[in-house]
Amino acid sequence: MRSIVYSQPGDSSVLSLVDRDVQEPGTGEVRVRVVVSGVNPTDWKARAGGTYGDGLPFPEITPNQDGAGVVDAVGPGVDEFAVGDRVWLFMSAAQRPTGTAQEYTVVPASRVVPLPDGISFDVGASLAVPAMTAHRALTTHEEGPARLGPGALDGMTVLVAGGAGAVGHAAIQLARWAGATVISTISSDEKAALATAAGAHHTVNYRSGDTASAIRSIAPDGVDIVVEVSIPQNADLVAEVLANHGVVSIYANNGGDSASLPIRPNMSVNARYQFLLLYTIGDEALAAAAEDITEALHDGVLPVGVDAGLPLTRFDLADTAAAHDAVEGDAVGKVLIDVQPA
């Protein structure tokens, strides 16, 4: 099979296309014929040394956590999947060498989720890191729901920072599906159009005018949940717009590795700052996210493409390095790799 691998951390030049034997699934594992692989910032950061540092625990690693395809074989002890099932994958390369930038990948059955009929492999490959992260971000409020579904966020206001990104896009879609009023901060008219297409009720351009006043005019009592991509840059703004007992769900370190928080404004509203990382949120939270995302798919939520607010940029498997570079360069929308025909 064709597989992208790297044997040392570094820039995208460490990635190479090789031919490898197809592996057999072991106990509790599933082999998936990958159709589409999704690329996220976590993928290039891991390749660059962000996960394992200067050394690797495996002789070779195939990158990319997310993907979608068809079950090709099941190992002993796997009863929930059968050959031919359409599926999407999450955390394929987490503490494993088996990412989705290859024609066949073997992963634990616990990281495989059925892809409903009628839902494209493009959607499936766009779900895991973005949608599962967004799900967690929307379920950390001390007085809010632990699960998402229609009505779960009724009466709440959600602020999504950077609504044109993949996580922001998923957060907008899931929050609106769950009944929240959704505000998104954006930096241009083009990105405002994308956030609106995703389902945001309101957009606020943080590069023009008084952003806090604009948000407060929409949500006079403040924002209940902030899905935050850049707390170093947005700390002061967040403190101005947060509702009493509001939560700031921080899922990325865009803008720097440290932030300064204004104490008194946060204290006065009993603010909660919730950091989150998909790889360590625990099996219960992962399972809840997978189940709720599946229900959202059945309800027609989480579409991708420019009409849905998430433009797609596509690469061939042999061009995985270029796909990583595109994500590292902050490509708008979602970057996908076409691994093989469906």
mmCIF file of C-alpha atoms in Angstrom:
data_model
loop_
_atom_site.group_PDB
_atom_site.id
_atom_site.type_symbol
_atom_site.label_atom_id
_atom_site.label_comp_id
_atom_site.label_asym_id
_atom_site.label_seq_id
_atom_site.Cartn_x
_atom_site.Cartn_y
_atom_site.Cartn_z
ATOM 1 C CA MET A 1 0.000 0.000 0.000
ATOM 2 C CA ARG A 2 1.017 3.639 -0.419
ATOM 3 C CA SER A 3 1.859 5.293 2.864
ATOM 4 C CA ILE A 4 3.273 8.620 4.004
ATOM 5 C CA VAL A 5 5.857 8.213 6.765
ATOM 6 C CA TYR A 6 8.481 10.116 8.731
ATOM 7 C CA SER A 7 11.271 8.671 10.865
ATOM 8 C CA GLN A 8 12.439 11.876 12.527
ATOM 9 C CA PRO A 9 10.687 15.083 13.535
ATOM 10 C CA GLY A 10 11.122 18.157 11.390
ATOM 11 C CA ASP A 11 9.528 20.324 8.738
ATOM 12 C CA SER A 12 7.348 18.823 6.020
ATOM 13 C CA SER A 13 10.405 17.662 4.073
ATOM 14 C CA VAL A 14 10.737 14.694 6.482
ATOM 15 C CA LEU A 15 7.581 13.197 4.968
ATOM 16 C CA SER A 16 8.053 10.596 2.247
ATOM 17 C CA LEU A 17 5.808 8.345 0.193
ATOM 18 C CA VAL A 18 6.684 4.650 0.546
ATOM 19 C CA ASP A 19 5.192 1.282 -0.284
ATOM 20 C CA ARG A 20 4.431 -0.873 2.745
ATOM 21 C CA ASP A 21 2.683 -4.135 3.508
ATOM 22 C CA VAL A 22 -0.905 -3.922 4.687
ATOM 23 C CA GLN A 23 -1.066 -4.740 8.400
ATOM 24 C CA GLU A 24 -3.477 -7.206 9.974
ATOM 25 C CA PRO A 25 -5.675 -5.941 12.812
ATOM 26 C CA GLY A 26 -4.985 -7.365 16.249
ATOM 27 C CA THR A 27 -7.370 -8.051 19.092
ATOM 28 C CA GLY A 28 -9.818 -5.188 19.479
ATOM 29 C CA GLU A 29 -8.593 -3.480 16.310
ATOM 30 C CA VAL A 30 -10.149 -2.545 12.986
ATOM 31 C CA ARG A 31 -8.489 -2.061 9.613
ATOM 32 C CA VAL A 32 -9.945 0.746 7.529
ATOM 33 C CA ARG A 33 -9.525 1.391 3.830
ATOM 34 C CA VAL A 34 -8.946 5.153 3.998
ATOM 35 C CA VAL A 35 -10.715 7.255 1.368
ATOM 36 C CA VAL A 36 -10.104 10.760 2.726
ATOM 37 C CA SER A 37 -7.610 11.951 5.345
ATOM 38 C CA GLY A 38 -8.167 15.195 7.240
ATOM 39 C CA VAL A 39 -5.292 17.498 8.218
ATOM 40 C CA ASN A 40 -5.308 19.602 11.385
ATOM 41 C CA PRO A 41 -2.778 21.856 13.119
ATOM 42 C CA THR A 42 -2.115 19.035 15.578
ATOM 43 C CA ASP A 43 -0.778 16.924 12.703
ATOM 44 C CA TRP A 44 1.968 19.255 11.548
ATOM 45 C CA LYS A 45 2.811 20.211 15.122
ATOM 46 C CA ALA A 46 3.249 16.533 16.060
ATOM 47 C CA ARG A 47 5.408 15.940 12.987
ATOM 48 C CA ALA A 48 7.529 18.956 13.887
ATOM 49 C CA GLY A 49 8.299 17.496 17.335
ATOM 50 C CA GLY A 50 5.465 18.844 19.425
ATOM 51 C CA THR A 51 4.358 15.410 20.614
ATOM 52 C CA TYR A 52 7.509 13.331 21.034
ATOM 53 C CA GLY A 53 10.248 15.952 20.998
ATOM 54 C CA ASP A 54 13.524 15.084 19.293
ATOM 55 C CA GLY A 55 12.920 11.323 19.254
ATOM 56 C CA LEU A 56 10.144 9.025 18.080
ATOM 57 C CA PRO A 57 8.792 5.955 19.917
ATOM 58 C CA PHE A 58 8.319 4.128 16.609
ATOM 59 C CA PRO A 59 10.712 3.568 13.690
ATOM 60 C CA GLU A 60 8.241 5.281 11.375
ATOM 61 C CA ILE A 61 5.042 7.231 11.917
ATOM 62 C CA THR A 62 2.246 7.864 9.456
ATOM 63 C CA PRO A 63 0.713 11.282 10.214
ATOM 64 C CA ASN A 64 -2.852 12.579 10.480
ATOM 65 C CA GLN A 65 -5.337 11.813 13.207
ATOM 66 C CA ASP A 66 -8.583 12.118 11.236
ATOM 67 C CA GLY A 67 -9.986 10.221 8.304
ATOM 68 C CA ALA A 68 -12.915 8.380 6.805
ATOM 69 C CA GLY A 69 -13.298 5.205 4.800
ATOM 70 C CA VAL A 70 -14.599 1.655 4.828
ATOM 71 C CA VAL A 71 -13.870 -1.169 7.261
ATOM 72 C CA ASP A 72 -11.662 -3.670 5.484
ATOM 73 C CA ALA A 73 -11.000 -6.213 8.265
ATOM 74 C CA VAL A 74 -11.763 -6.685 11.969
ATOM 75 C CA GLY A 75 -9.616 -8.288 14.609
ATOM 76 C CA PRO A 76 -10.624 -10.787 17.302
ATOM 77 C CA GLY A 77 -13.063 -9.420 19.846
ATOM 78 C CA VAL A 78 -14.565 -6.775 17.571
ATOM 79 C CA ASP A 79 -18.319 -7.272 17.247
ATOM 80 C CA GLU A 80 -19.547 -3.717 16.625
ATOM 81 C CA PHE A 81 -18.086 -3.394 13.122
ATOM 82 C CA ALA A 82 -18.166 -5.531 9.998
ATOM 83 C CA VAL A 83 -16.339 -5.449 6.691
ATOM 84 C CA GLY A 84 -17.969 -2.864 4.445
ATOM 85 C CA ASP A 85 -19.082 -0.478 7.193
ATOM 86 C CA ARG A 86 -18.571 3.206 6.405
ATOM 87 C CA VAL A 87 -16.746 4.918 9.287
ATOM 88 C CA TRP A 88 -14.870 7.976 10.494
ATOM 89 C CA LEU A 89 -11.784 7.847 12.686
ATOM 90 C CA PHE A 90 -10.388 9.892 15.561
ATOM 91 C CA MET A 91 -6.983 9.906 17.277
ATOM 92 C CA SER A 92 -5.635 7.413 14.756
ATOM 93 C CA ALA A 93 -2.025 8.458 15.401
ATOM 94 C CA ALA A 94 -2.317 9.195 19.127
ATOM 95 C CA GLN A 95 0.471 7.168 20.776
ATOM 96 C CA ARG A 96 0.400 4.972 17.684
ATOM 97 C CA PRO A 97 2.215 4.948 14.316
ATOM 98 C CA THR A 98 -0.998 4.420 12.345
ATOM 99 C CA GLY A 99 -2.272 7.762 11.037
ATOM 100 C CA THR A 100 -4.628 8.156 8.108
ATOM 101 C CA ALA A 101 -2.174 9.369 5.445
ATOM 102 C CA GLN A 102 -2.047 5.873 3.958
ATOM 103 C CA GLU A 103 -4.326 3.575 2.025
ATOM 104 C CA TYR A 104 -5.081 1.241 4.944
ATOM 105 C CA THR A 105 -4.766 1.994 8.638
ATOM 106 C CA VAL A 106 -5.239 -0.158 11.743
ATOM 107 C CA VAL A 107 -6.735 1.481 14.829
ATOM 108 C CA PRO A 108 -8.498 0.410 18.029
ATOM 109 C CA ALA A 109 -12.203 -0.165 17.490
ATOM 110 C CA SER A 110 -12.841 2.425 20.218
ATOM 111 C CA ARG A 111 -11.538 5.115 17.848
ATOM 112 C CA VAL A 112 -13.844 4.150 14.996
ATOM 113 C CA VAL A 113 -17.327 5.651 14.593
ATOM 114 C CA PRO A 114 -20.070 4.659 12.124
ATOM 115 C CA LEU A 115 -20.599 7.180 9.315
ATOM 116 C CA PRO A 116 -24.336 7.472 8.625
ATOM 117 C CA ASP A 117 -25.625 6.683 5.154
ATOM 118 C CA GLY A 118 -25.698 9.729 2.940
ATOM 119 C CA ILE A 119 -22.915 11.520 4.812
ATOM 120 C CA SER A 120 -19.859 12.019 2.602
ATOM 121 C CA PHE A 121 -16.345 10.863 3.376
ATOM 122 C CA ASP A 122 -15.340 14.548 3.177
ATOM 123 C CA VAL A 123 -17.575 15.261 6.160
ATOM 124 C CA GLY A 124 -16.302 12.153 7.946
ATOM 125 C CA ALA A 125 -12.677 13.192 7.533
ATOM 126 C CA SER A 126 -13.497 16.688 8.821
ATOM 127 C CA LEU A 127 -15.131 15.629 12.079
ATOM 128 C CA ALA A 128 -12.799 14.285 14.693
ATOM 129 C CA VAL A 129 -10.370 16.931 15.936
ATOM 130 C CA PRO A 130 -12.593 19.924 15.081
ATOM 131 C CA ALA A 131 -16.028 18.617 16.063
ATOM 132 C CA MET A 132 -14.951 16.634 19.116
ATOM 133 C CA THR A 133 -12.959 19.609 20.389
ATOM 134 C CA ALA A 134 -15.948 21.880 19.777
ATOM 135 C CA HIS A 135 -18.229 19.439 21.603
ATOM 136 C CA ARG A 136 -15.998 19.494 24.660
ATOM 137 C CA ALA A 137 -15.753 23.286 24.551
ATOM 138 C CA LEU A 138 -19.548 23.567 24.595
ATOM 139 C CA THR A 139 -20.045 21.174 27.526
ATOM 140 C CA THR A 140 -17.802 22.673 30.233
ATOM 141 C CA HIS A 141 -20.177 25.263 31.732
ATOM 142 C CA GLU A 142 -20.852 24.489 35.397
ATOM 143 C CA GLU A 143 -24.569 25.043 34.894
ATOM 144 C CA GLY A 144 -24.704 23.801 31.309
ATOM 145 C CA PRO A 145 -25.208 20.391 29.715
ATOM 146 C CA ALA A 146 -22.723 17.534 29.628
ATOM 147 C CA ARG A 147 -24.251 16.367 26.359
ATOM 148 C CA LEU A 148 -25.387 18.178 23.238
ATOM 149 C CA GLY A 149 -28.617 17.837 21.338
ATOM 150 C CA PRO A 150 -31.560 19.975 20.272
ATOM 151 C CA GLY A 151 -32.479 22.284 23.147
ATOM 152 C CA ALA A 152 -29.420 21.500 25.269
ATOM 153 C CA LEU A 153 -28.146 25.103 25.071
ATOM 154 C CA ASP A 154 -31.500 26.879 24.953
ATOM 155 C CA GLY A 155 -31.262 30.349 26.494
ATOM 156 C CA MET A 156 -27.462 30.439 26.406
ATOM 157 C CA THR A 157 -25.209 32.681 24.323
ATOM 158 C CA VAL A 158 -22.039 31.259 22.796
ATOM 159 C CA LEU A 159 -19.154 33.368 21.491
ATOM 160 C CA VAL A 160 -16.931 31.580 18.992
ATOM 161 C CA ALA A 161 -13.559 33.241 18.440
ATOM 162 C CA GLY A 162 -12.392 32.683 14.887
ATOM 163 C CA GLY A 163 -15.543 31.219 13.424
ATOM 164 C CA ALA A 164 -13.940 30.646 10.021
ATOM 165 C CA GLY A 165 -11.575 27.972 11.358
ATOM 166 C CA ALA A 166 -12.407 24.270 11.480
ATOM 167 C CA VAL A 167 -13.020 24.093 15.246
ATOM 168 C CA GLY A 168 -14.871 27.408 15.200
ATOM 169 C CA HIS A 169 -16.982 26.200 12.287
ATOM 170 C CA ALA A 170 -17.952 23.025 14.135
ATOM 171 C CA ALA A 171 -18.641 24.975 17.332
ATOM 172 C CA ILE A 172 -21.007 27.308 15.498
ATOM 173 C CA GLN A 173 -22.867 24.399 13.926
ATOM 174 C CA LEU A 174 -23.145 22.366 17.136
ATOM 175 C CA ALA A 175 -24.082 25.357 19.301
ATOM 176 C CA ARG A 176 -26.828 26.432 16.926
ATOM 177 C CA TRP A 177 -28.116 22.837 16.684
ATOM 178 C CA ALA A 178 -28.258 22.768 20.497
ATOM 179 C CA GLY A 179 -30.305 25.977 20.624
ATOM 180 C CA ALA A 180 -27.778 28.646 21.593
ATOM 181 C CA THR A 181 -27.572 32.170 20.265
ATOM 182 C CA VAL A 182 -24.237 32.177 18.447
ATOM 183 C CA ILE A 183 -21.890 35.132 18.015
ATOM 184 C CA SER A 184 -18.626 34.796 16.115
ATOM 185 C CA THR A 185 -15.707 37.187 15.974
ATOM 186 C CA ILE A 186 -14.067 37.427 12.567
ATOM 187 C CA SER A 187 -11.437 39.547 10.824
ATOM 188 C CA SER A 188 -12.947 40.222 7.392
ATOM 189 C CA ASP A 189 -16.169 40.316 5.411
ATOM 190 C CA GLU A 190 -15.132 37.068 3.717
ATOM 191 C CA LYS A 191 -14.787 35.289 7.042
ATOM 192 C CA ALA A 192 -18.027 36.848 8.271
ATOM 193 C CA ALA A 193 -19.773 35.238 5.313
ATOM 194 C CA LEU A 194 -18.261 31.857 6.211
ATOM 195 C CA ALA A 195 -19.311 32.103 9.860
ATOM 196 C CA THR A 196 -22.809 33.137 8.811
ATOM 197 C CA ALA A 197 -23.010 30.218 6.390
ATOM 198 C CA ALA A 198 -22.022 27.917 9.242
ATOM 199 C CA GLY A 199 -24.969 29.213 11.244
ATOM 200 C CA ALA A 200 -23.745 32.112 13.371
ATOM 201 C CA HIS A 201 -26.585 34.476 14.233
ATOM 202 C CA HIS A 202 -24.220 37.434 14.578
ATOM 203 C CA THR A 203 -20.675 38.267 13.488
ATOM 204 C CA VAL A 204 -18.417 40.975 14.905
ATOM 205 C CA ASN A 205 -15.273 42.146 13.138
ATOM 206 C CA TYR A 206 -12.626 42.513 15.832
ATOM 207 C CA ARG A 207 -10.521 44.715 13.573
ATOM 208 C CA SER A 208 -13.069 47.513 13.370
ATOM 209 C CA GLY A 209 -14.920 49.407 16.085
ATOM 210 C CA ASP A 210 -15.424 48.544 19.748
ATOM 211 C CA THR A 211 -15.666 44.751 19.766
ATOM 212 C CA ALA A 212 -16.785 44.445 23.383
ATOM 213 C CA SER A 213 -19.562 47.008 22.922
ATOM 214 C CA ALA A 214 -20.735 45.268 19.763
ATOM 215 C CA ILE A 215 -20.931 41.937 21.570
ATOM 216 C CA ARG A 216 -22.662 43.492 24.590
ATOM 217 C CA SER A 217 -25.246 45.082 22.311
ATOM 218 C CA ILE A 218 -26.150 41.574 21.159
ATOM 219 C CA ALA A 219 -25.833 39.931 24.593
ATOM 220 C CA PRO A 220 -26.514 42.597 27.263
ATOM 221 C CA ASP A 221 -26.207 40.037 30.063
ATOM 222 C CA GLY A 222 -22.973 38.690 28.681
ATOM 223 C CA VAL A 223 -21.774 35.541 26.974
ATOM 224 C CA ASP A 224 -22.210 32.188 28.717
ATOM 225 C CA ILE A 225 -19.642 30.139 26.790
ATOM 226 C CA VAL A 226 -16.593 31.368 24.904
ATOM 227 C CA VAL A 227 -14.940 28.927 22.492
ATOM 228 C CA GLU A 228 -11.481 30.454 22.518
ATOM 229 C CA VAL A 229 -8.613 29.947 20.079
ATOM 230 C CA SER A 230 -6.317 32.774 21.250
ATOM 231 C CA ILE A 231 -6.617 33.720 24.893
ATOM 232 C CA PRO A 232 -3.281 35.639 24.861
ATOM 233 C CA GLN A 233 -4.806 38.085 22.383
ATOM 234 C CA ASN A 234 -8.405 38.004 23.616
ATOM 235 C CA ALA A 235 -8.116 37.939 27.418
ATOM 236 C CA ASP A 236 -9.206 41.541 27.946
ATOM 237 C CA LEU A 237 -12.106 41.244 25.502
ATOM 238 C CA VAL A 238 -13.344 38.036 27.087
ATOM 239 C CA ALA A 239 -13.298 39.582 30.550
ATOM 240 C CA GLU A 240 -15.470 42.457 29.267
ATOM 241 C CA VAL A 241 -18.168 40.283 27.722
ATOM 242 C CA LEU A 242 -18.384 37.203 29.961
ATOM 243 C CA ALA A 243 -21.663 36.565 31.772
ATOM 244 C CA ASN A 244 -21.854 35.700 35.454
ATOM 245 C CA HIS A 245 -20.587 32.117 35.871
ATOM 246 C CA GLY A 246 -19.489 32.119 32.243
ATOM 247 C CA VAL A 247 -16.843 29.707 31.012
ATOM 248 C CA VAL A 248 -13.973 30.252 28.607
ATOM 249 C CA SER A 249 -13.098 26.987 26.843
ATOM 250 C CA ILE A 250 -9.520 27.323 25.585
ATOM 251 C CA TYR A 251 -8.514 24.769 22.963
ATOM 252 C CA ALA A 252 -5.448 26.328 21.304
ATOM 253 C CA ASN A 253 -2.446 28.537 22.011
ATOM 254 C CA ASN A 254 -2.694 30.819 18.993
ATOM 255 C CA GLY A 255 -1.023 34.096 19.816
ATOM 256 C CA GLY A 256 1.485 32.702 22.308
ATOM 257 C CA ASP A 257 2.110 30.225 25.093
ATOM 258 C CA SER A 258 1.206 32.525 27.982
ATOM 259 C CA ALA A 259 -1.594 34.947 28.776
ATOM 260 C CA SER A 260 -2.270 37.676 31.331
ATOM 261 C CA LEU A 261 -5.800 37.664 32.766
ATOM 262 C CA PRO A 262 -7.423 40.696 34.392
ATOM 263 C CA ILE A 263 -8.315 39.467 37.860
ATOM 264 C CA ARG A 264 -11.080 41.760 39.082
ATOM 265 C CA PRO A 265 -13.389 41.574 36.038
ATOM 266 C CA ASN A 266 -13.131 37.778 36.027
ATOM 267 C CA MET A 267 -13.636 37.563 39.771
ATOM 268 C CA SER A 268 -16.738 39.727 39.622
ATOM 269 C CA VAL A 269 -18.479 37.295 37.265
ATOM 270 C CA ASN A 270 -17.162 34.073 38.849
ATOM 271 C CA ALA A 271 -15.449 33.240 35.573
ATOM 272 C CA ARG A 272 -14.225 29.760 34.792
ATOM 273 C CA TYR A 273 -11.296 29.158 32.445
ATOM 274 C CA GLN A 274 -11.353 25.609 31.108
ATOM 275 C CA PHE A 275 -8.329 24.402 29.166
ATOM 276 C CA LEU A 276 -8.908 21.337 27.024
ATOM 277 C CA LEU A 277 -6.913 18.905 24.930
ATOM 278 C CA LEU A 278 -8.671 16.194 22.982
ATOM 279 C CA TYR A 279 -6.018 13.568 23.710
ATOM 280 C CA THR A 280 -6.416 13.790 27.484
ATOM 281 C CA ILE A 281 -10.108 14.584 28.061
ATOM 282 C CA GLY A 282 -10.828 10.914 28.802
ATOM 283 C CA ASP A 283 -12.783 8.072 27.267
ATOM 284 C CA GLU A 284 -16.144 9.182 28.680
ATOM 285 C CA ALA A 285 -15.927 12.614 27.086
ATOM 286 C CA LEU A 286 -14.700 11.148 23.797
ATOM 287 C CA ALA A 287 -17.549 8.642 23.683
ATOM 288 C CA ALA A 288 -20.106 11.342 24.477
ATOM 289 C CA ALA A 289 -18.734 13.528 21.706
ATOM 290 C CA ALA A 290 -18.815 10.684 19.177
ATOM 291 C CA GLU A 291 -22.409 9.824 20.050
ATOM 292 C CA ASP A 292 -23.662 13.413 19.963
ATOM 293 C CA ILE A 293 -21.825 14.183 16.721
ATOM 294 C CA THR A 294 -23.450 11.126 15.149
ATOM 295 C CA GLU A 295 -26.876 12.418 16.196
ATOM 296 C CA ALA A 296 -26.001 15.795 14.730
ATOM 297 C CA LEU A 297 -25.087 14.122 11.442
ATOM 298 C CA HIS A 298 -28.456 12.394 11.371
ATOM 299 C CA ASP A 299 -30.050 15.829 11.793
ATOM 300 C CA GLY A 300 -28.090 17.221 8.834
ATOM 301 C CA VAL A 301 -25.663 19.227 10.953
ATOM 302 C CA LEU A 302 -21.897 19.576 10.287
ATOM 303 C CA PRO A 303 -21.836 19.864 6.487
ATOM 304 C CA VAL A 304 -18.615 21.067 4.869
ATOM 305 C CA GLY A 305 -17.801 23.049 1.745
ATOM 306 C CA VAL A 306 -17.919 26.738 0.942
ATOM 307 C CA ASP A 307 -21.739 26.852 1.022
ATOM 308 C CA ALA A 308 -21.612 25.505 4.587
ATOM 309 C CA GLY A 309 -18.914 27.976 5.642
ATOM 310 C CA LEU A 310 -15.929 25.624 5.449
ATOM 311 C CA PRO A 311 -14.117 25.751 2.086
ATOM 312 C CA LEU A 312 -12.217 22.598 1.186
ATOM 313 C CA THR A 313 -8.659 22.528 -0.101
ATOM 314 C CA ARG A 314 -7.668 19.146 -1.537
ATOM 315 C CA PHE A 315 -4.357 17.381 -2.086
ATOM 316 C CA ASP A 316 -3.319 13.975 -3.380
ATOM 317 C CA LEU A 317 -1.685 11.537 -0.973
ATOM 318 C CA ALA A 318 1.697 12.100 -2.610
ATOM 319 C CA ASP A 319 1.351 15.804 -1.789
ATOM 320 C CA THR A 320 0.826 15.341 1.956
ATOM 321 C CA ALA A 321 3.782 17.625 2.694
ATOM 322 C CA ALA A 322 2.068 20.431 0.795
ATOM 323 C CA ALA A 323 -1.142 19.724 2.714
ATOM 324 C CA HIS A 324 0.721 20.074 6.016
ATOM 325 C CA ASP A 325 2.292 23.312 4.799
ATOM 326 C CA ALA A 326 -1.128 24.663 3.869
ATOM 327 C CA VAL A 327 -2.483 24.040 7.367
ATOM 328 C CA GLU A 328 0.643 25.486 8.954
ATOM 329 C CA GLY A 329 0.118 28.536 6.746
ATOM 330 C CA ASP A 330 -3.410 29.000 8.161
ATOM 331 C CA ALA A 331 -5.324 27.959 5.058
ATOM 332 C CA VAL A 332 -8.937 29.064 5.402
ATOM 333 C CA GLY A 333 -11.354 26.181 5.775
ATOM 334 C CA LYS A 334 -10.458 22.501 5.819
ATOM 335 C CA VAL A 335 -7.534 20.724 4.174
ATOM 336 C CA LEU A 336 -8.268 17.191 2.951
ATOM 337 C CA ILE A 337 -6.134 14.514 1.311
ATOM 338 C CA ASP A 338 -7.649 12.214 -1.291
ATOM 339 C CA VAL A 339 -6.093 8.869 -0.413
ATOM 340 C CA GLN A 340 -7.934 6.575 -2.819
ATOM 341 C CA PRO A 341 -11.268 6.363 -4.649
ATOM 342 C CA ALA A 342 -14.345 5.437 -2.664
#
